XYZ file of C-alpha atoms in Angstrom:
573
model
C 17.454 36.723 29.357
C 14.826 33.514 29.014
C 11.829 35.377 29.744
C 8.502 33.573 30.571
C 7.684 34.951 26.993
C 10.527 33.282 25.248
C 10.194 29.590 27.190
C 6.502 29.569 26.263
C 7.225 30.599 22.723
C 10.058 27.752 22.823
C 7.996 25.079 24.189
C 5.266 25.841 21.941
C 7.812 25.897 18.401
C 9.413 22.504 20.104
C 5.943 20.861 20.403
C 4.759 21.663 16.767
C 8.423 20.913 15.342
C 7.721 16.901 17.091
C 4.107 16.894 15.708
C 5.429 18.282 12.431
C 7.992 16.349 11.140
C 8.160 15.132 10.154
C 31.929 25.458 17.721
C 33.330 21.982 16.548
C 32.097 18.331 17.102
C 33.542 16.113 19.189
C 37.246 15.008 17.651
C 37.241 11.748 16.479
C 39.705 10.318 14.525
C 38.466 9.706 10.588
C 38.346 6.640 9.463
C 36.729 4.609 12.970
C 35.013 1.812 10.618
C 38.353 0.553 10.176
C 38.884 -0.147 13.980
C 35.864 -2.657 13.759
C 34.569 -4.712 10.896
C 32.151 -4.303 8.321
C 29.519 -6.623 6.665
C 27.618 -6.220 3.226
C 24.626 -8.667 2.076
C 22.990 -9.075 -1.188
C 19.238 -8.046 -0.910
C 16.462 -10.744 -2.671
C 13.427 -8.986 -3.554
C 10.797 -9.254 -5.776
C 11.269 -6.034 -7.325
C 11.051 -5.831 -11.549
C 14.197 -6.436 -13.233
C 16.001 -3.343 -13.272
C 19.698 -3.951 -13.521
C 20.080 -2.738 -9.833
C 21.920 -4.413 -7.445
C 20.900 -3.924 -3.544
C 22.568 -5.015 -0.713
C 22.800 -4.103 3.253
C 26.049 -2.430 4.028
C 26.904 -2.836 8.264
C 29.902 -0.759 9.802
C 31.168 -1.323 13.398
C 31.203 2.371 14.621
C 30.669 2.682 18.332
C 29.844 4.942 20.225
C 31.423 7.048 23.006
C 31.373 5.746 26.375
C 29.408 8.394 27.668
C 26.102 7.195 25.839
C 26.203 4.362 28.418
C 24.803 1.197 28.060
C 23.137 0.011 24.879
C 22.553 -3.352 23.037
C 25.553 -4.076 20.923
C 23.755 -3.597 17.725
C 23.431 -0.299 18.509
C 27.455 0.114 17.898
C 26.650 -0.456 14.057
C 25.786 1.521 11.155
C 23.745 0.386 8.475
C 22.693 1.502 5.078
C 20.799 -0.179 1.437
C 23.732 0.340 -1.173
C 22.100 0.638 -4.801
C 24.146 -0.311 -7.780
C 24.276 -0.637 -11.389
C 24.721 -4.541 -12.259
C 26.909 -3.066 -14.975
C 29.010 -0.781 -12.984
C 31.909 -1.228 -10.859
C 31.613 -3.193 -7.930
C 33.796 -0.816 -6.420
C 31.949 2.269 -4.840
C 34.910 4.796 -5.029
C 35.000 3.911 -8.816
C 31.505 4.231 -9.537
C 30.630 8.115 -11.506
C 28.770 9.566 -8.662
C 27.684 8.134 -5.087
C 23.935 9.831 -3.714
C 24.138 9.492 0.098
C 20.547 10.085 1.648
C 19.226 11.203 4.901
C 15.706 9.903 5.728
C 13.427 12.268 7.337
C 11.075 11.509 10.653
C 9.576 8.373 11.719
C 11.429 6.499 8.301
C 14.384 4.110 7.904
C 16.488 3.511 5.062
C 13.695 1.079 3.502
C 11.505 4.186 2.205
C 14.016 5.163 -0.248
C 14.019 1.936 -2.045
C 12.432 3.107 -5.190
C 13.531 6.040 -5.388
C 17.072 4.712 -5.447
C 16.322 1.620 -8.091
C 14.561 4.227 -10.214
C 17.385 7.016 -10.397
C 20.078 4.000 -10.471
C 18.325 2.482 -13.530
C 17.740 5.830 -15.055
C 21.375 6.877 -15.190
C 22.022 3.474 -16.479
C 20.097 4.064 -19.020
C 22.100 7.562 -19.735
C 25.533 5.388 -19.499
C 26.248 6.451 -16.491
C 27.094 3.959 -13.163
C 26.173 5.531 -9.567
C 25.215 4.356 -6.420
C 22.883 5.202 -4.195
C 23.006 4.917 -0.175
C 20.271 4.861 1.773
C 21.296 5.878 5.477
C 19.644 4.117 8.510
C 19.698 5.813 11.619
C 21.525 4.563 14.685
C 18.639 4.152 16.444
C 16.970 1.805 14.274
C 18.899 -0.721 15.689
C 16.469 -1.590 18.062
C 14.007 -2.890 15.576
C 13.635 -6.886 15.330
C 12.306 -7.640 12.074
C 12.075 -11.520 12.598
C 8.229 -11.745 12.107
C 7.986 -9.434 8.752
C 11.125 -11.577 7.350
C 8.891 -14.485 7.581
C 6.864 -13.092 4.762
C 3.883 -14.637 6.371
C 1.199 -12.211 8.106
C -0.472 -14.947 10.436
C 3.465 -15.436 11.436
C 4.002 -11.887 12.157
C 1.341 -11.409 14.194
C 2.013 -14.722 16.009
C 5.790 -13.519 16.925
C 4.809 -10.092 17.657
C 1.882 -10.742 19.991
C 1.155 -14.102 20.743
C 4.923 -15.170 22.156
C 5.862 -17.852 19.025
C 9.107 -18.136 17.909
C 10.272 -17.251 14.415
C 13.840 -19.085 13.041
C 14.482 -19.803 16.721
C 14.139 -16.110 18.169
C 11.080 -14.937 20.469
C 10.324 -11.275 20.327
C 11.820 -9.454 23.390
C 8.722 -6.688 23.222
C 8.770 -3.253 22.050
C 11.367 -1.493 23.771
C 10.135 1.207 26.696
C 11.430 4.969 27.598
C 13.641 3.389 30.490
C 15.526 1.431 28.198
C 16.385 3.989 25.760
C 18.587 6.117 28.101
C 21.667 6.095 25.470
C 19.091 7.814 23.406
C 18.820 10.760 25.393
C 22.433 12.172 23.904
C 21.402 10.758 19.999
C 20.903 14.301 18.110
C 22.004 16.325 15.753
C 26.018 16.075 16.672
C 25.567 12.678 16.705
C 23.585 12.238 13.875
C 25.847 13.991 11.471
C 29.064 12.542 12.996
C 27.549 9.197 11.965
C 27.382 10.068 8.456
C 30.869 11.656 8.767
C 32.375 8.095 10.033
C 30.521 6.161 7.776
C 31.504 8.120 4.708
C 35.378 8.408 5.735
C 35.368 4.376 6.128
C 33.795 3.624 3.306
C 35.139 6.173 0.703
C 38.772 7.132 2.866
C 40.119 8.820 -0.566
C 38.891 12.167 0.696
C 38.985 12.978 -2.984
C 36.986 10.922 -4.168
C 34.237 11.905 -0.897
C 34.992 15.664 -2.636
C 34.404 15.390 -6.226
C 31.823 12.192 -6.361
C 29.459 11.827 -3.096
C 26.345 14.164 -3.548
C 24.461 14.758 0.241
C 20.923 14.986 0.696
C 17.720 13.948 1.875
C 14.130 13.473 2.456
C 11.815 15.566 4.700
C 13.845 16.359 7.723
C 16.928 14.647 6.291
C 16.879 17.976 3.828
C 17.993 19.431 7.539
C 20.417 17.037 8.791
C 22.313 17.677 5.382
C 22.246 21.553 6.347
C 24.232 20.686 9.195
C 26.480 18.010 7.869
C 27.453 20.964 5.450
C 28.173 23.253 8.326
C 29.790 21.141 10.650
C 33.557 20.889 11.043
C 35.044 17.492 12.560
C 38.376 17.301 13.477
C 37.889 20.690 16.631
C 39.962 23.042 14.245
C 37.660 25.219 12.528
C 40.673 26.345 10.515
C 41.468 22.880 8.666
C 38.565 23.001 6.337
C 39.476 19.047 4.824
C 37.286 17.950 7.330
C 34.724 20.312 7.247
C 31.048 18.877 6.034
C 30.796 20.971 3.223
C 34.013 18.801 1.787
C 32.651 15.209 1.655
C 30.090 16.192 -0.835
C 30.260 17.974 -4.716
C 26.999 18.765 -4.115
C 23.349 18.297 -2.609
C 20.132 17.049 -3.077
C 16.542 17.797 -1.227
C 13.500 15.599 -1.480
C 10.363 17.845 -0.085
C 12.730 19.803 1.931
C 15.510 22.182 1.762
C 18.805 22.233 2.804
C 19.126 24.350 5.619
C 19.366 24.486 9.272
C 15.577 25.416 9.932
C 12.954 23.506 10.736
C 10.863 26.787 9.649
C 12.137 26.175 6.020
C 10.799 22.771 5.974
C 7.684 23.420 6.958
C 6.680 26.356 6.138
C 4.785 27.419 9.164
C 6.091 26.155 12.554
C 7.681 29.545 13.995
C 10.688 30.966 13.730
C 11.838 32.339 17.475
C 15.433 34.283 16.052
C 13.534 36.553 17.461
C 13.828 35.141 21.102
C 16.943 33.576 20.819
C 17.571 30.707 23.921
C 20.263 31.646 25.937
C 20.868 27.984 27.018
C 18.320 27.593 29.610
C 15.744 26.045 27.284
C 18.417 23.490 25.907
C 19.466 22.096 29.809
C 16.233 21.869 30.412
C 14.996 19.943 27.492
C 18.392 17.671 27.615
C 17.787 17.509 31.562
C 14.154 15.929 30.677
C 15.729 13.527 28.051
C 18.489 12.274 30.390
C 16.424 11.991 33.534
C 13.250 9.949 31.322
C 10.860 12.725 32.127
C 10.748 13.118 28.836
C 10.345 10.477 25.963
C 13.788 9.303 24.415
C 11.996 8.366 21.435
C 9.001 10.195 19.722
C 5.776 8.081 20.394
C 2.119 8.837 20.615
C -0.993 6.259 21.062
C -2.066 6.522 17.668
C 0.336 6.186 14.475
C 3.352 6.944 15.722
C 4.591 4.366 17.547
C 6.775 0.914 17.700
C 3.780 -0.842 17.475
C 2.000 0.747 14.732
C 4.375 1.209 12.404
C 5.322 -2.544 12.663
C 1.272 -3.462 11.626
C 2.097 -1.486 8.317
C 5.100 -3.748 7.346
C 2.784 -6.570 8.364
C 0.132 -4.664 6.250
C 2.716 -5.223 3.743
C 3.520 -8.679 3.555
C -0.116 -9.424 2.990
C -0.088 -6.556 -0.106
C 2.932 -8.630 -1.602
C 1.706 -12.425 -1.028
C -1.667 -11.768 -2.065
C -2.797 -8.084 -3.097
C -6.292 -8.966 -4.544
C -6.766 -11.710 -1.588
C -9.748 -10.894 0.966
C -7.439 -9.738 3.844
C -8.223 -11.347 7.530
C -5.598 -9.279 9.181
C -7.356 -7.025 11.052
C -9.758 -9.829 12.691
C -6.351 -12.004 13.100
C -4.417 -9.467 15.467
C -5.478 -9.474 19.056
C -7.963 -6.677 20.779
C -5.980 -3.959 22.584
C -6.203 -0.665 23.364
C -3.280 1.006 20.887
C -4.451 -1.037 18.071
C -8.298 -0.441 18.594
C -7.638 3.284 18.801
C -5.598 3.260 15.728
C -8.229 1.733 13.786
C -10.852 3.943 14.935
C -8.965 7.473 14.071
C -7.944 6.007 10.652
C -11.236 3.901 9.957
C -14.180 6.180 11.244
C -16.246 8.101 9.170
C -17.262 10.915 11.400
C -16.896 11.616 15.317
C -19.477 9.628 16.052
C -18.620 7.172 14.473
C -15.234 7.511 16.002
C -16.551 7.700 19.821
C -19.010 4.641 19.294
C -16.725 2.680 17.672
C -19.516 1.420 14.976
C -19.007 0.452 12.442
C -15.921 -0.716 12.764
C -12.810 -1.603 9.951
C -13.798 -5.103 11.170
C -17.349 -4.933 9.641
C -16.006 -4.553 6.411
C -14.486 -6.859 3.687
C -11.159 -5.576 2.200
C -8.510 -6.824 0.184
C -4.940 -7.073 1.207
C -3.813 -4.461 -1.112
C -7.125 -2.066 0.189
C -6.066 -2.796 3.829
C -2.578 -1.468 2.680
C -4.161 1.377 0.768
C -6.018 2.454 3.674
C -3.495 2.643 5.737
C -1.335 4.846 3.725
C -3.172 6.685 0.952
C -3.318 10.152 0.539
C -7.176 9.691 0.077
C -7.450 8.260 3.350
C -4.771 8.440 6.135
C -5.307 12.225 7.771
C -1.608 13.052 8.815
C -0.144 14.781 5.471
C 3.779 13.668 6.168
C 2.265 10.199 6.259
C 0.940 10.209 3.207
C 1.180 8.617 -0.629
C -0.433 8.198 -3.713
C -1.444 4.932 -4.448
C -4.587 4.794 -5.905
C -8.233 4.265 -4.330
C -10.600 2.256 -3.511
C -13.374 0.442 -5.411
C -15.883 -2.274 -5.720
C -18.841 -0.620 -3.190
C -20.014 2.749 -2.358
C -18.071 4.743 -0.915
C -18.620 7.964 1.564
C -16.931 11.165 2.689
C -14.713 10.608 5.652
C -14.942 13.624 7.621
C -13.107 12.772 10.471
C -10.860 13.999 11.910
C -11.013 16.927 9.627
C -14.164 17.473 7.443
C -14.235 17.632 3.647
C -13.823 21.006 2.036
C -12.420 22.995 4.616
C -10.102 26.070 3.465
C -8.850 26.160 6.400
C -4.816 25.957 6.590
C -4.016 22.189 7.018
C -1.204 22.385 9.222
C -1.091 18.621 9.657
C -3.583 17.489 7.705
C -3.570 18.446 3.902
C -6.707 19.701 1.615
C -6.903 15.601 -0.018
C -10.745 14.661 0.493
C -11.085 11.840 2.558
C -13.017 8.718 1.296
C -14.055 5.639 2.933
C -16.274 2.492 2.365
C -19.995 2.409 2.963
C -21.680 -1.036 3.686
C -20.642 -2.875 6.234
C -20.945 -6.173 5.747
C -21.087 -5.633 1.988
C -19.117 -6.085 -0.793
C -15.354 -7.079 -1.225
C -13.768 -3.525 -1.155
C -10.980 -3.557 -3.699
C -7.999 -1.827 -4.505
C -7.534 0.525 -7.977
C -3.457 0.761 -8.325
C -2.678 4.400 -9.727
C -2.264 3.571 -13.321
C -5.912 2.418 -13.451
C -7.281 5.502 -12.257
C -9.144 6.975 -15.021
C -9.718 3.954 -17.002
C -12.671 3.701 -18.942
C -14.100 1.074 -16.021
C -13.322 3.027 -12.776
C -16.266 4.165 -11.302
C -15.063 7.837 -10.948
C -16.327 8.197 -7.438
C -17.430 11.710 -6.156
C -17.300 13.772 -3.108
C -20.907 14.270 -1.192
C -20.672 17.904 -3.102
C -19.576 16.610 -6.411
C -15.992 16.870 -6.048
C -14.080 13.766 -7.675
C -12.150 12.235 -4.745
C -9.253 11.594 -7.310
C -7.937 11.501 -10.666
C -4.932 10.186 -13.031
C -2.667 12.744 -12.413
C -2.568 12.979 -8.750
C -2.253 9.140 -8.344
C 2.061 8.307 -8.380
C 2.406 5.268 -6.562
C 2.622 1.958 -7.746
C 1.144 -0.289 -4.282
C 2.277 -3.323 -4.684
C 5.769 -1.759 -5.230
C 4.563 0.213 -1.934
C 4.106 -2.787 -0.219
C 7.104 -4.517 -1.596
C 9.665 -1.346 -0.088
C 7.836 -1.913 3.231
C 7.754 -5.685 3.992
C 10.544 -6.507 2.005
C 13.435 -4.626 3.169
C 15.747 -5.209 5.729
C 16.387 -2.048 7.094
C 12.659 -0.687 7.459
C 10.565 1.809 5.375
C 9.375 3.075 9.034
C 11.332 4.203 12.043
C 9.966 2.578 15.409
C 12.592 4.501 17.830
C 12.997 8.092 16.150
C 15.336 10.178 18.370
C 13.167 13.253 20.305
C 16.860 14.739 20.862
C 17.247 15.142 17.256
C 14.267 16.932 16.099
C 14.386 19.016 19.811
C 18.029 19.913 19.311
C 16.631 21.702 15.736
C 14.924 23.453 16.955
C 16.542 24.928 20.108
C 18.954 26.204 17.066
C 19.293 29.544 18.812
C 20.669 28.480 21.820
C 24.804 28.007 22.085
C 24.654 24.444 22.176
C 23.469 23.745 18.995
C 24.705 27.132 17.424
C 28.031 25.868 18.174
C 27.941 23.253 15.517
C 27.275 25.581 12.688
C 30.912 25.748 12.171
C 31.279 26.629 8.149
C 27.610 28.593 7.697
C 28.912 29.019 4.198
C 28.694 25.353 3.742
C 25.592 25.209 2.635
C 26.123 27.639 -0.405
C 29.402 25.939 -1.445
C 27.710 22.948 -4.294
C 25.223 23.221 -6.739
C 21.739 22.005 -4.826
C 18.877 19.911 -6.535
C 15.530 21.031 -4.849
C 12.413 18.698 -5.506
C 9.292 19.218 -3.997
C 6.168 17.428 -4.287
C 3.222 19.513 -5.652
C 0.885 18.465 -2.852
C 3.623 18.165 -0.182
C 4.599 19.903 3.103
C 5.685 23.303 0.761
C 2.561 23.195 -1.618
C 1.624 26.485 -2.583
C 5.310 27.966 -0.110
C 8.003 26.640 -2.421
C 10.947 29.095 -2.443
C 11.510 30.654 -5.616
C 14.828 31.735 -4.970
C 15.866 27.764 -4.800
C 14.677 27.028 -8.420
C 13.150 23.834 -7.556
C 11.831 21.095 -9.237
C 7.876 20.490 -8.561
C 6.647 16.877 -9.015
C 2.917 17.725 -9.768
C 0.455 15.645 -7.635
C 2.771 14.210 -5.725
C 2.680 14.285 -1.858
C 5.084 13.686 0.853
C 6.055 10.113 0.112
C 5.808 10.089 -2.896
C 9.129 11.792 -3.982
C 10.238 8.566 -2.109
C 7.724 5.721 -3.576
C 6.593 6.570 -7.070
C 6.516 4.620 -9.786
C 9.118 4.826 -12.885
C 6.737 5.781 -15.308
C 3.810 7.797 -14.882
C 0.036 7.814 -15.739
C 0.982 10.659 -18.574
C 3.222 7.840 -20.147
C 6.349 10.148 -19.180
C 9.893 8.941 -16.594
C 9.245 9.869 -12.932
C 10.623 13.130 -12.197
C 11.863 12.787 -9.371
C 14.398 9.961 -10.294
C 14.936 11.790 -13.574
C 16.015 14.929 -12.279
C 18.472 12.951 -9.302
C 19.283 11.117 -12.307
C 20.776 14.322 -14.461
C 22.337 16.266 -11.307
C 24.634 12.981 -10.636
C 25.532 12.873 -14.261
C 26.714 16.750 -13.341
C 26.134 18.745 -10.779
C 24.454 22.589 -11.597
């Protein structure tokens, strides 16, 4: 029975799964790609020679008639295929093939160094793999137009002020009443995706068996779980097409591979205690279909379209001209979401917060410290936002204790332990940006906490920022993800209830390959990591970073993160 009890204790794990993250499937017939047609691009970028090879892989894949309308791009799959220059141009012939999940609010673009690091690593080991960095579906409704420019004044000009860019005009962020197809886009759909894509690429389901490894960052540690469990052709007793078959093994990136949002996180609730009959799931999927609820996670501040569009813009001004005094923020127009973005991430205190004085306006940054700012673990709040890029420098700098204070031992929950530093004089100095291998050096400043702790030091800085800025301005498919599903992350976890349940076809799935667990030392499982999972901890490193950091770190050793992917390709154990 759905007691009062159980709904409230539902509503409440659904609420803090959105905030936090970060039977059979429907038959269809393998191989769909080859009903439609499929595109692949080289990728220029700026990145260091490397020997890697990128391009953007697009599969016609549409889907079912009973998502309803939705723009045509929207019938395409996309992923960022990394290869050795010296390896086969073939996929199915390269030694192993790493297909990635991203987790919430990212796109295929965040993986990008991860993948040229662990590509050029096994090079380096003679061995030639790939790696595939999935986009969602829904990231088709991103228009990039203004960040391909390269220019910020040109962004910001397409974006908001109505110019067009090569010929197009921006068609405005796209609105809960348009996103009805979105409403059905979860986990069924989600892993069927990766299903199709991998049956059209690789249709030798031999080589899918013995060379693709399945994994993931963050929540895409989850997704895997259930790609492993599903079964796809409605016969649970033909096992070729079962999940757990495409892949010789798996990989997690600050996550696990299971079918719990409680694993991931560590804290949200587990409610196999109250399991949902059903009633929980019709009315959450009711909500989605009828718009009552959002299609696509949002909020005013962060996490939405329009935010996570000003950090690729952010971007293209870290890449053009890092050290540059940056003019964005006086450049883009006054409104509300933008004003109260720059106030949470920008104030130094509530008060400072509520007045609105002083502002990120009143002070003089560089490209690469506007960047920094915007993303550093020693500055953003939200913890599953977060890297390690350095810090700032060139002026005094002050505690930021808002909106959590320096010091606390409180539990985080969404904001980590980091202290929080900002500038102090407005109107001042040009605030600079230290990248993480100068941390330490004999000329940085060492700046301290109010009660002497140092805000930073070598060996919790990963990130390399301009490569940072690079992965997010450069990339086709983006580092963010403007139109994140609320289906799939709701669907999770209403995992008690039979709709979902049903898809956990092959539970033994998950057991059946050797797993690779890394987890960042400062990440969403700092301090929880599962012994039992033998993982590998990347000291220092926080959520991102697994994704971002650089190849070689400020103790002169490889990344571990890329070195470790590196090893399990060359053999699964």
């Amino acid at each position: 029975m759905d007691t009062p009890r159980s709904r409230r204790s539902t509503w409440r794990s659904v609420a803090l799964a959105v905030l936090l993250t970060a039977g059979a499937l429907t038959a269809v017939a393998p191989g769909a790609r080859a009903q439609g047609t499929r595109t692949e691009t080289p990728v220029t970028t700026t990145a260091p020679a490397d020997g890697v090879v990128e391009s953007v892989v697009r599969v016609k894949v549409p889907l079912p008639a009973a998502f309803g309308a939705r723009p045509a791009a929207c019938d395409w799959l996309s992923y960022l295929r990394y290869r050795s220059s010296a390896g086969p141009a073939a996929s199915a012939d390269a030694d192993r093939i790493l297909v990635a999940q991203p987790g919430i609010l990212e796109g295929a673009g965040a993986f990008d160094s991860v993948a040229r690091n662990t590509v050029a690593r096994a090079a380096e080991q003679g061995s030639h793999i790939e790696f595939w960095a999935l986009d969602r579906r829904s990231n088709c409704l991103e228009d990039r137009t203004g960040i391909a420019s390269g220019d910020q004044h040109t962004a910001v000009d397409y974006y908001y002020r109505g110019k067009q860019v090569a010929g197009r005009t921006f068609d405005g962020y796209v609105g809960n009443g348009r996103l009805g197809w979105m409403a059905k886009l979860g986990i069924e759909q989600t892993v069927r995706d990766q299903y199709d894509l991998l049956t059209g690429e690789l249709p030798d389901r031999s080589v899918r068996k013995d060379k693709v490894l399945c994994g993931g960052h963050s929540l895409g540690g989850v997704i895997t779980g259930y790609f492993a469990t599903a079964d796809f052709d409605g016969n649970p007793a033909t096992t070729a097409d079962a999940g757990h078959n495409q892949c010789a093994g798996y990989f997690a990136l600050d996550t696990t591979v299971s079918t719990s949002l409680a694993d991931l996180s560590g804290s949200i609730p587990d409610d196999t205690n109250l399991p949902d009959v059903g009633l929980g799931y019709g009315a959450v999927q009711a909500g989605l279909d009828s718009g009552l609820f959002p299609r696509s996670l949002s909020a005013p501040v962060l996490l939405n379209p329009e935010t996570m569009t000003l950090l690729a813009i952010a971007g293209t001004g870290a890449v053009a001209d890092p050290g540059g005094e940056a003019d964005l923020l006086s450049y883009l127009p006054a409104n509300v979401n933008i004003e109260a973005t720059n106030r949470f991430l920008f104030s130094k205190d509530t008060a400072t917060f509520l007045s609105g004085t002083p502002g990120v306006k009143d002070f003089r940054l560089t490209n690469a410290a506007v960047l920094g700012s915007l993303m550093d673990d020693n500055s953003v709040p939200l913890a599953f936002l977060q890297s390690s890029v350095g810090f700032f420098d060139g002026g005094p700098i002050a505690d930021k204790n808002f909106p959590a204070a320096n010091g606390s031992d409180a539990q985080p929950g969404l904001f980590d332990t980091e202290y929080k530093a900002i500038p102090d004089r407005p109107h001042g100095p040009l605030y600079t940006w230290r990248d993480y291998d100068r941390v330490g050096d004999p000329d940085d400043p060492g700046y301290r906490s109010a009660d002497g702790t140092p805000f930073t030091a070598a060996g919790k800085e990963v990130t390399d920022i301009r490569e940072l800025a690079r992965s997010l301005a450069e990339q086709p498919l983006d580092f963010t993800e403007q139109y994140f599903p609320t289906k799939l992350v709701t669907d999770i976890e209403l995992a008690t209830s039979p709709q979902v349940k049903r898809l956990v076809v092959h539970p033994d799935g998950i057991s059946a390959h050797p797993t690779l667990t890394v987890l960042a030392g400062d990440g969403l499982l700092a301090g929880r990591a599962p012994a039992d999972l033998h993982p590998v901890i990347a000291d220092g490193y926080q959520h991102l970073d697994v994704l971002t950091a650089a190849p070689v770190q400020n103790n002169g050793l490889p990344e571990p993160v890329s070195t470790n992917l590196a090893r399990f390709a060359r053999s699964p154990e």
